[in-house]
Structure formats: structure tokens, C-alpha cells
Short mmCIF file of C-alpha atoms and ligand atoms in Angstrom, two decimals:
data_model
loop_
_atom_site.label_atom_id
_atom_site.label_comp_id
_atom_site.label_asym_id
_atom_site.label_seq_id
_atom_site.Cartn_x
_atom_site.Cartn_y
_atom_site.Cartn_z
CA UNK A 1457 -146.83 -21.55 -36.31
CA UNK A 1458 -149.42 -23.63 -38.15
CA UNK A 1459 -152.49 -24.56 -36.08
CA UNK A 1460 -151.64 -28.29 -36.14
CA UNK A 1461 -148.10 -27.74 -34.95
CA UNK A 1462 -149.23 -25.42 -32.29
CA UNK A 1463 -151.83 -27.98 -31.08
CA UNK A 1464 -149.19 -30.78 -30.97
CA UNK A 1465 -146.62 -28.53 -29.22
CA UNK A 1466 -149.11 -27.59 -26.59
CA UNK A 1467 -149.86 -31.26 -25.95
CA UNK A 1468 -146.16 -32.15 -25.75
CA UNK A 1469 -145.68 -29.43 -23.14
CA UNK A 1470 -148.74 -30.61 -21.21
CA UNK A 1471 -148.06 -34.28 -21.12
CA UNK A 1472 -145.10 -36.58 -20.38
CA UNK A 1473 -144.56 -40.26 -20.73
CA UNK A 1474 -144.70 -40.71 -17.03
CA UNK A 1475 -146.53 -38.04 -15.06
CA UNK A 1476 -144.64 -35.10 -13.63
CA UNK A 1477 -145.90 -33.89 -10.27
CA UNK A 1478 -145.53 -30.54 -8.67
CA UNK A 1479 -142.79 -30.52 -6.01
CA UNK A 1480 -144.88 -30.66 -2.83
CA UNK A 1481 -143.86 -31.69 0.62
CA UNK A 1482 -147.00 -33.68 0.97
CA UNK A 1483 -146.01 -35.83 -1.89
CA UNK A 1484 -143.00 -37.45 -0.18
CA UNK A 1485 -143.29 -41.24 0.28
CA UNK A 1486 -143.21 -42.54 3.90
CA UNK A 1487 -140.15 -44.68 4.59
CA UNK A 1488 -142.16 -47.32 6.41
CA UNK A 1489 -144.61 -47.81 3.51
CA UNK A 1490 -141.70 -47.87 1.07
CA UNK A 1491 -140.22 -50.68 3.11
CA UNK A 1492 -143.54 -52.70 2.84
CA UNK A 1493 -143.73 -51.88 -0.84
CA UNK A 1494 -140.22 -53.09 -1.43
CA UNK A 1495 -141.14 -56.37 0.27
CA UNK A 1496 -144.34 -56.63 -1.85
CA UNK A 1497 -142.47 -56.00 -5.08
CA UNK A 1498 -139.92 -58.59 -4.20
CA UNK A 1499 -142.81 -61.03 -3.32
CA UNK A 1500 -144.63 -60.18 -6.60
CA UNK A 1501 -141.49 -60.83 -8.58
CA UNK A 1502 -141.03 -64.30 -6.91
CA UNK A 1503 -144.78 -64.99 -7.30
CA UNK A 1504 -144.86 -64.05 -10.96
CA UNK A 1505 -142.01 -66.61 -11.61
CA UNK A 1506 -144.59 -69.16 -10.41
CA UNK A 1507 -147.15 -67.65 -12.78
CA UNK A 1508 -144.78 -67.58 -15.73
CA UNK A 1509 -144.46 -71.37 -15.54
CA UNK A 1510 -148.23 -71.84 -15.78
CA UNK A 1511 -148.79 -69.72 -18.92
CA UNK A 1512 -148.90 -71.67 -22.32
CA UNK A 1513 -146.65 -70.08 -24.95
CA UNK A 1514 -149.32 -68.56 -27.17
CA UNK A 1515 -151.61 -67.23 -24.43
CA UNK A 1516 -151.77 -64.84 -21.52
CA UNK A 1517 -153.00 -65.37 -18.03
CA UNK A 1518 -156.47 -64.17 -16.97
CA UNK A 1519 -157.38 -65.69 -13.58
CA UNK A 1520 -157.25 -68.75 -11.22
CA UNK A 1521 -160.57 -70.12 -10.41
CA UNK A 1522 -161.70 -73.32 -8.64
CA UNK A 1523 -158.14 -74.53 -8.48
CA UNK A 1524 -157.50 -74.01 -12.20
CA UNK A 1525 -155.42 -71.44 -14.05
CA UNK A 1526 -157.18 -69.81 -17.02
CA UNK A 1527 -155.33 -68.24 -19.88
CA UNK A 1528 -156.73 -66.27 -22.84
CA UNK A 1529 -155.62 -65.45 -26.37
CA UNK A 1530 -154.08 -62.24 -27.16
CA UNK A 1531 -157.30 -60.90 -28.64
CA UNK A 1532 -158.90 -60.76 -25.09
CA UNK A 1533 -159.01 -57.33 -23.56
CA UNK A 1534 -156.84 -58.24 -20.53
CA UNK A 1535 -153.88 -59.67 -22.59
CA UNK A 1536 -151.63 -56.70 -22.13
CA UNK A 1537 -151.67 -56.57 -18.41
CA UNK A 1538 -149.50 -59.56 -17.83
CA UNK A 1539 -146.51 -58.36 -19.94
CA UNK A 1540 -147.11 -54.91 -18.49
CA UNK A 1541 -146.97 -56.25 -14.88
CA UNK A 1542 -143.72 -58.05 -15.82
CA UNK A 1543 -142.20 -54.85 -17.17
CA UNK A 1544 -143.23 -52.86 -14.10
CA UNK A 1545 -141.71 -55.61 -11.90
CA UNK A 1546 -138.51 -55.47 -13.95
CA UNK A 1547 -138.44 -51.69 -13.57
CA UNK A 1548 -138.79 -52.22 -9.78
CA UNK A 1549 -136.25 -54.98 -9.29
CA UNK A 1550 -134.13 -55.21 -12.38
CA UNK A 1551 -134.81 -58.98 -12.55
CA UNK A 1552 -133.69 -60.23 -15.88
CA UNK A 1553 -135.80 -63.33 -15.97
CA UNK A 1554 -138.95 -61.25 -15.34
CA UNK A 1555 -137.92 -58.91 -18.11
CA UNK A 1556 -137.39 -61.78 -20.54
CA UNK A 1557 -140.72 -63.35 -19.56
CA UNK A 1558 -142.42 -60.15 -20.66
CA UNK A 1559 -140.38 -59.88 -23.91
CA UNK A 1560 -141.33 -63.47 -24.78
CA UNK A 1561 -144.98 -62.50 -24.92
CA UNK A 1562 -144.52 -59.58 -27.34
CA UNK A 1563 -144.57 -61.69 -30.49
CA UNK A 1564 -147.94 -63.06 -29.34
CA UNK A 1565 -149.20 -59.51 -28.68
CA UNK A 1566 -147.91 -57.83 -31.87
CA UNK A 1567 -150.59 -58.96 -34.27
CA UNK A 1568 -153.17 -57.27 -32.05
CA UNK A 1569 -151.90 -53.91 -33.40
CA UNK A 1570 -154.57 -54.19 -36.16
CA UNK A 1571 -157.47 -55.67 -34.09
CA UNK A 1572 -160.75 -53.95 -34.32
CA UNK A 1573 -161.26 -53.40 -30.58
CA UNK A 1574 -161.83 -50.39 -28.27
CA UNK A 1575 -159.59 -52.27 -25.80
CA UNK A 1576 -156.57 -52.02 -28.06
CA UNK A 1577 -155.23 -49.25 -25.76
CA UNK A 1578 -155.27 -51.52 -22.76
CA UNK A 1579 -153.74 -54.33 -24.70
CA UNK A 1580 -150.92 -52.53 -26.49
CA UNK A 1581 -150.16 -49.47 -24.26
CA UNK A 1582 -149.87 -51.65 -21.09
CA UNK A 1583 -147.46 -54.03 -22.92
CA UNK A 1584 -145.67 -52.30 -25.71
CA UNK A 1585 -146.15 -48.85 -24.13
CA UNK A 1586 -144.37 -49.99 -20.97
CA UNK A 1587 -141.45 -51.63 -22.63
CA UNK A 1588 -141.09 -48.68 -25.08
CA UNK A 1589 -140.98 -46.38 -22.08
CA UNK A 1590 -138.19 -48.47 -20.51
CA UNK A 1591 -136.30 -49.52 -23.70
CA UNK A 1592 -137.48 -47.42 -26.63
CA UNK A 1593 -137.17 -49.16 -30.04
CA UNK A 1594 -138.38 -47.95 -33.38
CA UNK A 1595 -140.27 -51.26 -33.87
CA UNK A 1596 -142.24 -50.78 -30.63
CA UNK A 1597 -143.08 -47.21 -31.63
CA UNK A 1598 -144.35 -48.42 -35.02
CA UNK A 1599 -146.47 -51.10 -33.36
CA UNK A 1600 -148.03 -48.56 -31.04
CA UNK A 1601 -148.75 -46.09 -33.85
CA UNK A 1602 -150.41 -48.75 -35.88
CA UNK A 1603 -152.52 -49.61 -32.78
CA UNK A 1604 -153.55 -45.97 -32.37
CA UNK A 1605 -154.47 -45.99 -36.17
CA UNK A 1606 -156.66 -49.10 -35.49
CA UNK A 1607 -158.39 -47.40 -32.55
CA UNK A 1608 -159.37 -44.16 -34.34
CA UNK A 1609 -161.15 -46.20 -37.05
CA UNK A 1610 -163.83 -46.86 -34.44
CA UNK A 1611 -164.46 -43.10 -34.02
CA UNK A 1612 -167.86 -41.73 -35.11
CA UNK A 1613 -167.82 -37.85 -35.29
CA UNK A 1614 -171.60 -37.66 -35.07
CA UNK A 1615 -171.48 -39.39 -31.71
CA UNK A 1616 -168.16 -37.93 -30.74
CA UNK A 1617 -166.80 -41.18 -29.38
CA UNK A 1618 -164.97 -44.33 -30.35
CA UNK A 1619 -167.30 -47.31 -30.21
CA UNK A 1620 -166.89 -49.78 -27.33
CA UNK A 1621 -168.95 -52.85 -27.69
CA UNK A 1622 -170.15 -54.32 -31.02
CA UNK A 1623 -173.58 -52.83 -31.58
CA UNK A 1624 -176.86 -53.69 -33.19
CA UNK A 1625 -178.22 -51.49 -35.95
CA UNK A 1626 -179.17 -48.02 -34.57
CA UNK A 1627 -176.95 -48.50 -31.51
CA UNK A 1628 -173.45 -47.29 -30.69
CA UNK A 1629 -172.37 -48.40 -27.21
CA UNK A 1630 -169.71 -46.57 -25.27
CA UNK A 1631 -168.52 -47.68 -21.83
CA UNK A 1632 -166.67 -45.63 -19.20
CA UNK A 1633 -163.78 -48.13 -19.40
CA UNK A 1634 -162.96 -46.57 -22.87
CA UNK A 1635 -161.44 -43.55 -21.21
CA UNK A 1636 -158.40 -45.74 -20.44
CA UNK A 1637 -157.76 -46.31 -24.14
CA UNK A 1638 -157.32 -42.63 -24.85
CA UNK A 1639 -153.74 -42.60 -23.40
CA UNK A 1640 -152.53 -44.47 -26.48
CA UNK A 1641 -154.01 -41.78 -28.73
CA UNK A 1642 -152.48 -38.88 -26.69
CA UNK A 1643 -149.07 -40.65 -26.95
CA UNK A 1644 -149.48 -41.15 -30.70
CA UNK A 1645 -149.93 -37.41 -31.31
CA UNK A 1646 -146.90 -36.58 -29.17
CA UNK A 1647 -144.63 -38.95 -31.14
CA UNK A 1648 -146.01 -38.38 -34.63
CA UNK A 1649 -146.95 -34.70 -34.51
CA UNK A 1650 -150.27 -35.77 -36.07
CA UNK A 1651 -153.08 -34.15 -34.10
CA UNK A 1652 -155.73 -36.47 -35.41
CA UNK A 1653 -155.28 -38.99 -32.49
CA UNK A 1654 -155.44 -36.34 -29.76
CA UNK A 1655 -158.51 -34.74 -31.38
CA UNK A 1656 -160.34 -38.07 -31.25
CA UNK A 1657 -159.23 -38.65 -27.66
CA UNK A 1658 -160.37 -35.16 -26.56
CA UNK A 1659 -163.69 -35.44 -28.37
CA UNK A 1660 -164.27 -38.75 -26.79
CA UNK A 1661 -163.38 -37.40 -23.30
CA UNK A 1662 -165.69 -34.36 -23.81
CA UNK A 1663 -168.61 -36.45 -24.94
CA UNK A 1664 -168.10 -38.90 -21.99
CA UNK A 1665 -167.86 -35.96 -19.59
CA UNK A 1666 -171.20 -34.62 -20.94
CA UNK A 1667 -173.20 -37.78 -21.02
CA UNK A 1668 -171.79 -40.54 -18.64
CA UNK A 1669 -171.91 -38.76 -15.32
CA UNK A 1670 -174.72 -38.22 -12.83
CA UNK A 1671 -174.94 -34.98 -10.73
CA UNK A 1672 -173.28 -36.73 -7.74
CA UNK A 1673 -170.08 -37.53 -9.71
CA UNK A 1674 -170.80 -41.21 -10.24
CA UNK A 1675 -171.05 -42.62 -13.71
CA UNK A 1676 -173.12 -44.90 -15.74
CA UNK A 1677 -171.23 -47.86 -17.17
CA UNK A 1678 -172.62 -47.49 -20.68
CA UNK A 1679 -174.16 -44.87 -22.88
CA UNK A 1680 -175.94 -46.27 -25.89
CA UNK A 1681 -176.11 -43.64 -28.71
CA UNK A 1682 -177.78 -43.48 -31.96
CA UNK A 1683 -174.85 -43.51 -34.49
CA UNK A 1684 -176.84 -41.48 -37.04
CA UNK A 1685 -177.96 -38.66 -34.88
CA UNK A 1686 -175.61 -38.84 -31.76
CA UNK A 1687 -178.73 -38.90 -29.59
CA UNK A 1688 -178.85 -41.11 -26.53
CA UNK A 1689 -180.86 -44.29 -26.72
CA UNK A 1690 -180.37 -45.48 -23.12
CA UNK A 1691 -177.86 -45.29 -20.20
CA UNK A 1692 -177.03 -48.55 -18.42
CA UNK A 1693 -174.67 -50.20 -15.94
CA UNK A 1694 -174.15 -53.69 -17.43
CA UNK A 1695 -171.41 -54.88 -15.23
CA UNK A 1696 -172.80 -53.42 -12.05
CA UNK A 1697 -175.74 -54.12 -9.75
CA UNK A 1698 -178.32 -51.86 -11.50
CA UNK A 1699 -178.51 -49.14 -14.15
CA UNK A 1700 -178.64 -46.50 -11.47
CA UNK A 1701 -175.85 -48.03 -9.31
CA UNK A 1702 -172.21 -47.13 -9.11
CA UNK A 1703 -170.16 -50.08 -10.42
CA UNK A 1704 -166.93 -49.78 -8.41
CA UNK A 1705 -164.45 -50.48 -11.25
CA UNK A 1706 -166.22 -48.14 -13.58
CA UNK A 1707 -165.74 -45.25 -11.11
CA UNK A 1708 -162.02 -46.30 -11.20
CA UNK A 1709 -161.78 -46.16 -14.96
CA UNK A 1710 -163.35 -42.66 -14.91
CA UNK A 1711 -161.12 -41.39 -12.11
CA UNK A 1712 -157.93 -42.67 -13.83
CA UNK A 1713 -159.06 -41.63 -17.25
CA UNK A 1714 -159.89 -38.03 -16.52
CA UNK A 1715 -156.71 -37.65 -14.38
CA UNK A 1716 -154.71 -38.90 -17.33
CA UNK A 1717 -156.48 -36.55 -19.75
CA UNK A 1718 -155.77 -33.63 -17.49
CA UNK A 1719 -152.06 -34.62 -17.39
CA UNK A 1720 -152.06 -34.83 -21.18
CA UNK A 1721 -153.98 -31.60 -22.02
CA UNK A 1722 -153.94 -29.46 -18.88
CA UNK A 1723 -157.62 -28.83 -19.53
CA UNK A 1724 -159.16 -27.78 -16.15
CA UNK A 1725 -162.51 -29.38 -16.85
CA UNK A 1726 -160.85 -32.85 -16.77
CA UNK A 1727 -159.24 -32.04 -13.45
CA UNK A 1728 -162.54 -30.79 -12.11
CA UNK A 1729 -164.20 -34.04 -13.24
CA UNK A 1730 -161.46 -36.23 -11.74
CA UNK A 1731 -161.85 -34.45 -8.39
CA UNK A 1732 -165.58 -34.87 -8.54
CA UNK A 1733 -165.23 -38.58 -9.08
CA UNK A 1734 -162.71 -38.82 -6.24
CA UNK A 1735 -165.13 -36.87 -4.01
CA UNK A 1736 -167.90 -39.40 -4.86
CA UNK A 1737 -165.79 -42.28 -4.06
CA UNK A 1738 -164.10 -41.02 -0.92
CA UNK A 1739 -167.13 -39.62 0.68
CA UNK A 1740 -169.37 -42.68 -0.06
CA UNK A 1741 -170.92 -44.18 3.12
CA UNK A 1742 -170.35 -47.66 1.57
CA UNK A 1743 -166.60 -47.27 1.12
CA UNK A 1744 -165.07 -49.56 3.72
CA UNK A 1745 -162.43 -48.36 6.23
CA UNK A 1746 -159.67 -50.12 4.23
CA UNK A 1747 -160.90 -48.13 1.12
CA UNK A 1748 -161.01 -51.32 -1.01
CA UNK A 1749 -164.56 -50.95 -2.43
CA UNK A 1750 -167.32 -53.44 -2.64
CA UNK A 1751 -167.76 -54.54 -6.26
CA UNK A 1752 -170.63 -52.06 -6.55
CA UNK A 1753 -171.34 -49.19 -4.10
CA UNK A 1754 -174.97 -50.05 -4.20
CA UNK A 1755 -174.64 -53.78 -4.00
CA UNK A 1756 -177.19 -55.53 -1.85
CA UNK A 1757 -175.67 -57.41 1.10
CA UNK A 1758 -173.14 -54.78 2.07
CA UNK A 1759 -171.15 -55.33 4.39
CA UNK A 1760 -171.12 -58.90 3.27
CA UNK A 1761 -170.87 -58.22 -0.44
CA UNK A 1762 -167.78 -59.07 -2.42
CA UNK A 1763 -164.90 -56.61 -2.49
CA UNK A 1764 -163.14 -55.75 -5.75
CA UNK A 1765 -159.38 -55.50 -5.21
CA UNK A 1766 -158.95 -54.44 -8.88
CA UNK A 1767 -161.00 -51.31 -8.29
CA UNK A 1768 -159.10 -50.59 -5.12
CA UNK A 1769 -155.78 -50.86 -7.06
CA UNK A 1770 -157.05 -48.52 -9.81
CA UNK A 1771 -158.17 -45.93 -7.21
CA UNK A 1772 -154.83 -46.05 -5.45
CA UNK A 1773 -152.90 -45.54 -8.68
CA UNK A 1774 -155.12 -42.85 -9.99
CA UNK A 1775 -155.29 -40.91 -6.58
CA UNK A 1776 -151.47 -40.87 -6.41
CA UNK A 1777 -151.32 -39.15 -9.76
CA UNK A 1778 -154.26 -36.76 -8.95
CA UNK A 1779 -152.58 -35.75 -5.74
CA UNK A 1780 -149.91 -34.02 -7.87
CA UNK A 1781 -152.49 -31.68 -9.39
CA UNK A 1782 -154.49 -30.41 -6.47
CA UNK A 1783 -153.96 -28.22 -3.38
CA UNK A 1784 -152.13 -29.59 -0.40
CA UNK A 1785 -155.18 -30.41 1.65
CA UNK A 1786 -156.69 -32.57 -1.04
CA UNK A 1787 -153.33 -34.01 -1.98
CA UNK A 1788 -152.88 -35.17 1.58
CA UNK A 1789 -156.37 -36.77 1.52
CA UNK A 1790 -155.71 -38.64 -1.77
CA UNK A 1791 -152.32 -39.88 -0.69
CA UNK A 1792 -153.73 -40.95 2.66
CA UNK A 1793 -156.43 -43.07 0.92
CA UNK A 1794 -153.90 -44.50 -1.53
CA UNK A 1795 -151.63 -45.53 1.35
CA UNK A 1796 -154.59 -47.13 3.10
CA UNK A 1797 -155.47 -49.09 -0.04
CA UNK A 1798 -151.85 -50.17 -0.64
CA UNK A 1799 -151.53 -51.35 3.04
CA UNK A 1800 -154.82 -53.25 2.84
CA UNK A 1801 -153.96 -54.91 -0.52
CA UNK A 1802 -150.56 -55.78 0.92
CA UNK A 1803 -151.99 -57.55 3.87
CA UNK A 1804 -152.79 -61.20 4.27
CA UNK A 1805 -156.46 -60.44 3.49
CA UNK A 1806 -155.63 -59.66 -0.20
CA UNK A 1807 -152.07 -60.82 -0.91
CA UNK A 1808 -151.76 -64.47 -1.77
CA UNK A 1809 -149.36 -66.87 -0.15
CA UNK A 1810 -146.24 -67.72 -2.15
CA UNK A 1811 -147.00 -70.37 -4.71
CA UNK A 1812 -150.79 -70.12 -4.20
CA UNK A 1813 -153.51 -68.22 -6.09
CA UNK A 1814 -152.22 -69.66 -9.34
CA UNK A 1815 -149.19 -67.32 -9.17
CA UNK A 1816 -151.29 -64.10 -9.12
CA UNK A 1817 -150.43 -61.60 -6.36
CA UNK A 1818 -153.84 -60.32 -5.26
CA UNK A 1819 -156.95 -62.27 -4.38
CA UNK A 1820 -160.56 -60.98 -4.18
CA UNK A 1821 -161.44 -59.27 -7.42
CA UNK A 1822 -164.77 -59.32 -9.32
CA UNK A 1823 -164.87 -59.33 -13.16
CA UNK A 1824 -168.52 -59.55 -14.14
CA UNK A 1825 -170.96 -60.38 -11.27
CA UNK A 1826 -174.23 -60.08 -13.24
CA UNK A 1827 -172.92 -62.64 -15.74
CA UNK A 1828 -171.55 -64.78 -12.92
CA UNK A 1829 -168.06 -64.53 -14.43
CA UNK A 1830 -164.91 -64.49 -12.29
CA UNK A 1831 -166.24 -63.50 -8.91
CA UNK A 1832 -163.89 -63.15 -5.89
CA UNK A 1833 -160.89 -64.35 -7.84
CA UNK A 1834 -157.44 -62.98 -8.88
CA UNK A 1835 -157.45 -60.92 -12.05
CA UNK A 1836 -154.48 -59.90 -14.10
CA UNK A 1837 -155.45 -56.20 -14.08
CA UNK A 1838 -155.68 -56.12 -10.33
CA UNK A 1839 -152.10 -57.06 -10.18
CA UNK A 1840 -151.13 -54.63 -12.84
CA UNK A 1841 -152.65 -51.50 -11.16
CA UNK A 1842 -151.46 -52.64 -7.73
CA UNK A 1843 -147.82 -52.86 -8.98
CA UNK A 1844 -148.31 -49.59 -10.82
CA UNK A 1845 -149.66 -47.87 -7.65
CA UNK A 1846 -146.70 -49.15 -5.61
CA UNK A 1847 -144.23 -47.80 -8.17
CA UNK A 1848 -146.13 -44.48 -8.29
CA UNK A 1849 -145.97 -44.26 -4.50
CA UNK A 1850 -142.21 -44.77 -4.48
CA UNK A 1851 -141.92 -42.02 -7.08
CA UNK A 1852 -144.20 -39.70 -5.30
CA UNK A 1853 -143.21 -36.00 -5.70
CA UNK A 1854 -140.36 -36.76 -8.09
CA UNK A 1855 -140.23 -34.80 -11.35
N1 LIG B 2747 -163.16 -53.32 -19.09
C1 LIG B 2747 -163.87 -54.37 -18.63
C2 LIG B 2747 -163.83 -54.42 -17.10
O1 LIG B 2747 -163.48 -53.50 -16.42
O2 LIG B 2747 -164.27 -55.38 -16.54
#
């Protein structure tokens, strides 16, 4: 077998489009929580019908702030979450109107397949990736492959990463969030047999593993590399409280990203990293009892600091997958925390009233506190990962 074919075959065996968990007793969903989840999924479906009416035809929803709905063009990094959430809700409820609302947004999203953005994975895999999983079509597959081709153009082999933010001369900035975009690349190798995409993803993950993390398992938000030498200029936490602090959502992107890379490669070092991140989060003295984190683990003002529901939703979803890859004791712990988060997010403290919150489901997320942008508001990605976590919970332990 040729090396390339062997590499691809190994990946196909390692990864699946949805994750496969080992059959473990501990991974059975609890009937009482499933009942609550079904109620929440029904509510979210009704609530999204309110949201659907508020979104102008050529744009996508971002938030609801100061009594006003705000939408964004498809080129914004959050654009794919809204169709993605609609497809998850359709998967959960079979509601045709919700399905069609998602389909209606695809022509707006399609031109993004050639955008020069590290976030193209979020944008296209959450939207086209989900509908292609549910209703595969050659045109969706082509759009996703073109998107993967666009993403790998940002790869610099000297640094060993795809570039995140636009950079000044001598700078190549990579954020932990970018781990999330690698799923599109792993998928592209599986469907095309071309190992180039996976090699970029694996190199990016290895470089991130080496440079983004601190000894305690927390991560910097950003590593700024020299694009000519691959050396490190500086490490920062732009969206968090301070460079040395642990920005809550960033820890979530790392947890989810390395869990996903373990699923796709079965490389044990990714599993070890995901467990280390989980250990950091779950043992942190500033993680509240309901496990929905403050926006930054080191924020001043805790316990009166803002919570970030989006980070909580990402943790819940990632932990439910990670539980399938670890021993029973750890699996029970991860499932327990995910259950606690889902229950908290499903309570009146975080779930909006029908018709309120601009049609979004969850309240109380933080987008970019240092910039003063979208603080303690609904965010489209909080809803996306919350709905994903609930579906993952219902499917817990299923092959
Ligand atoms: N990817 C940007 C954020 O998490 O806010």
C-alpha cells in the first residue's frame, strides 16, 4: 500500500463523521435529564422560529443587545452557527420549517467557500458540514472541499500552523480557537483520500500543543510567531483578562479541539492534552458550582464577574465526547459535569423566556470583554454548542 493511501486509510478507521463512543455503562443518558432536554429542544425550536423572523435575508444573526437584534454578513466568523443550530434542531425534532430556514441561508453562505479566513472551518463545517451529514449531496461536498482548500492556503510550514489573524510584517498570529477549524481538514482528507489536509491539521495541532499551553494545562489565547523562522515573538491572551490569565472560552476551544483531533487520529498525545485541559477546568477553584465559568478564570470581581454561557456549552459538548475515550472513573466525572452544565443552562438563570432575548435561547455570554464588545448577551455560538451538547447527551454511549 502506498504511504499516502495507508495514511488516509488509518485516518478513516480512526475518525467518523459523528463520534463513536466505546460501549460503557457509565455513558447511558439519564431519563430525567433526557426529559428536560426534550423540553428544551422543543422550546429552542419554537424560540428559533421567533429568531428566523428577525433575520434579514442576506445576513445571519449574531446577538441581541440593548433591545436590538444584530445581524452580520456571511463573512463574519459566527455566520455558520445559525444554520448549524437550525440543522441540529431539525435533527432533534424533524421540524420542516426549521430545516427550510437553515436551507434558505445556504446560498448566502456558499460564497464563503473561498474566503481567506482561518474561521472558514467554523463557518462552513457548522453549516454545510451539518447538512451534508444529515442529507449528503455532491454539491455540499464540493463546497466543503473548496473550503478546506481555502484554509490550507493559510498554512506556513516554517511555523507549522495556519495563520489566524491578519498579521503585521514579521508576525504570524495563531489563536487557540483555530483548533476548531481543523475538523474540516480532517473531514476533507477522509472524503478525498488526499492526505494534504490532514497533514496540515496534524502539524497545526502539534505546534499548538507544543507552544500554546502552560504547565498547568491552561492555554494562552495567542502565540505570535516569526513567519520566517518559526520562532515565537510573544504569547498573549487578547480576549481574556491578562496575558497570563485563562480566558474561559479559549480553554473550551482547546478542550474540544484536542478531543476532536484524538477522535480523528487516535494519537494518544491529543487525548492526554484534552484530559489535562479538562483537569485544569474541573479542578479550578474559580469554577462555580453550576460549572458555567466566569468569562475568565482569573477575572477580577469573582464571584460577581460575568459568566460565559458559551464557554459552558462548549465544555459540556466536549466533555461528553471525551467521556467516551477515558476510563470509567473519569468518564463518570466528565458526564457529571456536562449534566450539571446542561441543567444550569436549561434553568431560568440562562434560558430565555419564549419570545424574549431576540429569539436566542441562552442569555449571559461574553464575546470580547477587553474590547467592550457583546458582554452578558446572547451569542449564536452559545446556542449552537448548547444544542449540540444536548444531542450528544441523548446519544451518549451509542455507537
Ligand atoms: N473565535 C472567537 C471567539 O471565541 O470569540
